């Protein structure tokens, strides 16, 4: 009986921790940078448990001081992180970009905290645009506001509360107003979160903030919209005709992609695009 009770208690703890992992808003890397107290590129040297505070303490060498009040490039720092299941997994010898907050223990000692909702990713896993963002771009444009997201927004661009001016926007995304809908991207296979991977939010000539149209971003954006429109109509067997909505010079390429996507989507359950 005691064994069974212990099993349920442990299971309850695991479930509660997993649920806690899902409470984080999905922020763009630029948001993570701008709202954080610090951001650094580090090489992990050591990880151990601090039993006093029931947290992990990570020792690392600072490779690049991306956002920290004092320049610690080349120096050794310690930062704390949760000992729960969620959050960044750190491996010794690898390089990471992390963000976090500056906290204070009860005795007045200050420390750096990388929480489970903070940004943490291996440097080599970042796209070139993300690497450039952390080292140069994000810091310049923190005045631009990107709304965090918890759910996929089903609103189409023509029904948004602001006017969409980007002609290539045809489904659930637009560069205007730095509109961010990452969860919708994740509903479809073979598409990327184009805003996260390939762009950053910055003001244009008129002062209004929008996703910057880097070549990789525009290519990703077009692929995603094409894919979603084709995927949303493939169940009706009319996907090639959908290409008529595109400019004449792009219809042939769209029909070719439509056939390729249809072959990939044969075994995937697709929701109609209305």
Coordinates of C-alpha atoms in Angstrom, one line a residue, residues 34-128:
X34 CA 14.9 42.4 -24.7
X35 CA 13.0 41.3 -21.6
X36 CA 16.0 39.5 -20.0
X37 CA 18.5 41.0 -17.5
X38 CA 21.3 39.2 -19.2
X39 CA 22.2 37.3 -22.4
X40 CA 25.5 35.5 -22.9
X41 CA 27.2 33.1 -25.2
X42 CA 28.9 30.5 -23.0
X43 CA 30.9 27.3 -23.0
X44 CA 29.6 24.9 -20.4
X45 CA 32.4 23.7 -18.0
X46 CA 30.6 22.0 -15.2
X47 CA 27.1 21.2 -13.9
X48 CA 26.3 20.2 -10.3
X49 CA 23.4 20.2 -7.8
X50 CA 23.2 22.9 -5.2
X51 CA 21.4 21.0 -2.4
X52 CA 21.0 24.2 -0.3
X53 CA 18.8 25.9 -2.9
X54 CA 17.6 22.7 -4.6
X55 CA 18.8 24.0 -8.0
X56 CA 21.5 23.2 -10.5
X57 CA 24.5 25.5 -10.7
X58 CA 26.2 25.7 -14.0
X59 CA 29.8 26.9 -14.4
X60 CA 30.6 28.4 -17.8
X61 CA 33.2 30.4 -19.6
X62 CA 31.8 33.6 -21.3
X63 CA 32.6 33.6 -25.0
X64 CA 30.5 36.7 -25.8
X65 CA 29.0 39.2 -23.5
X66 CA 25.7 39.8 -25.4
X67 CA 23.9 41.6 -22.6
X68 CA 25.5 41.9 -19.2
X69 CA 26.2 45.0 -17.1
X70 CA 29.9 44.1 -16.7
X71 CA 32.0 42.8 -19.5
X72 CA 32.9 39.2 -18.5
X73 CA 34.1 38.0 -21.9
X74 CA 36.7 35.2 -21.3
X75 CA 35.8 35.0 -17.6
X76 CA 34.2 32.2 -15.6
X77 CA 30.6 32.7 -14.3
X78 CA 28.1 30.6 -12.4
X79 CA 24.4 30.6 -13.1
X80 CA 21.5 28.7 -11.6
X81 CA 18.8 26.8 -13.4
X82 CA 15.9 24.6 -12.4
X83 CA 16.5 21.0 -11.5
X84 CA 13.1 20.0 -12.9
X85 CA 12.4 18.1 -16.2
X86 CA 11.8 21.2 -18.4
X87 CA 14.2 23.9 -19.5
X88 CA 17.5 23.8 -21.3
X89 CA 19.6 20.7 -21.1
X90 CA 23.3 21.6 -20.8
X91 CA 26.2 19.4 -22.0
X92 CA 29.8 20.0 -20.9
X93 CA 32.0 21.4 -23.6
X94 CA 29.2 22.8 -25.8
X95 CA 28.4 26.4 -26.5
X96 CA 25.0 28.0 -25.7
X97 CA 23.3 31.3 -25.9
X98 CA 21.2 31.8 -22.8
X99 CA 19.1 34.6 -21.3
X100 CA 17.9 35.1 -17.8
X101 CA 17.4 37.3 -14.8
X102 CA 19.4 38.7 -11.9
X103 CA 18.1 37.5 -8.6
X104 CA 18.9 37.8 -4.9
X105 CA 19.1 35.1 -2.2
X106 CA 17.6 35.8 1.2
X107 CA 21.0 36.6 2.6
X108 CA 21.4 39.4 0.0
X109 CA 23.8 37.5 -2.3
X110 CA 23.0 38.2 -6.0
X111 CA 23.0 35.4 -8.6
X112 CA 22.2 34.8 -12.3
X113 CA 19.1 32.7 -12.9
X114 CA 18.3 30.9 -16.2
X115 CA 14.7 29.8 -15.7
X116 CA 12.8 27.1 -17.6
X117 CA 11.0 29.8 -19.7
X118 CA 14.2 31.6 -20.6
X119 CA 15.9 31.2 -24.0
X120 CA 18.6 28.5 -24.1
X121 CA 19.9 26.9 -27.3
X122 CA 23.2 25.6 -28.6
X123 CA 25.0 28.2 -30.6
X124 CA 25.5 25.9 -33.6
X125 CA 21.7 25.2 -33.7
X126 CA 20.9 28.9 -34.2
X127 CA 20.3 30.1 -37.8
X128 CA 22.8 32.7 -39.1

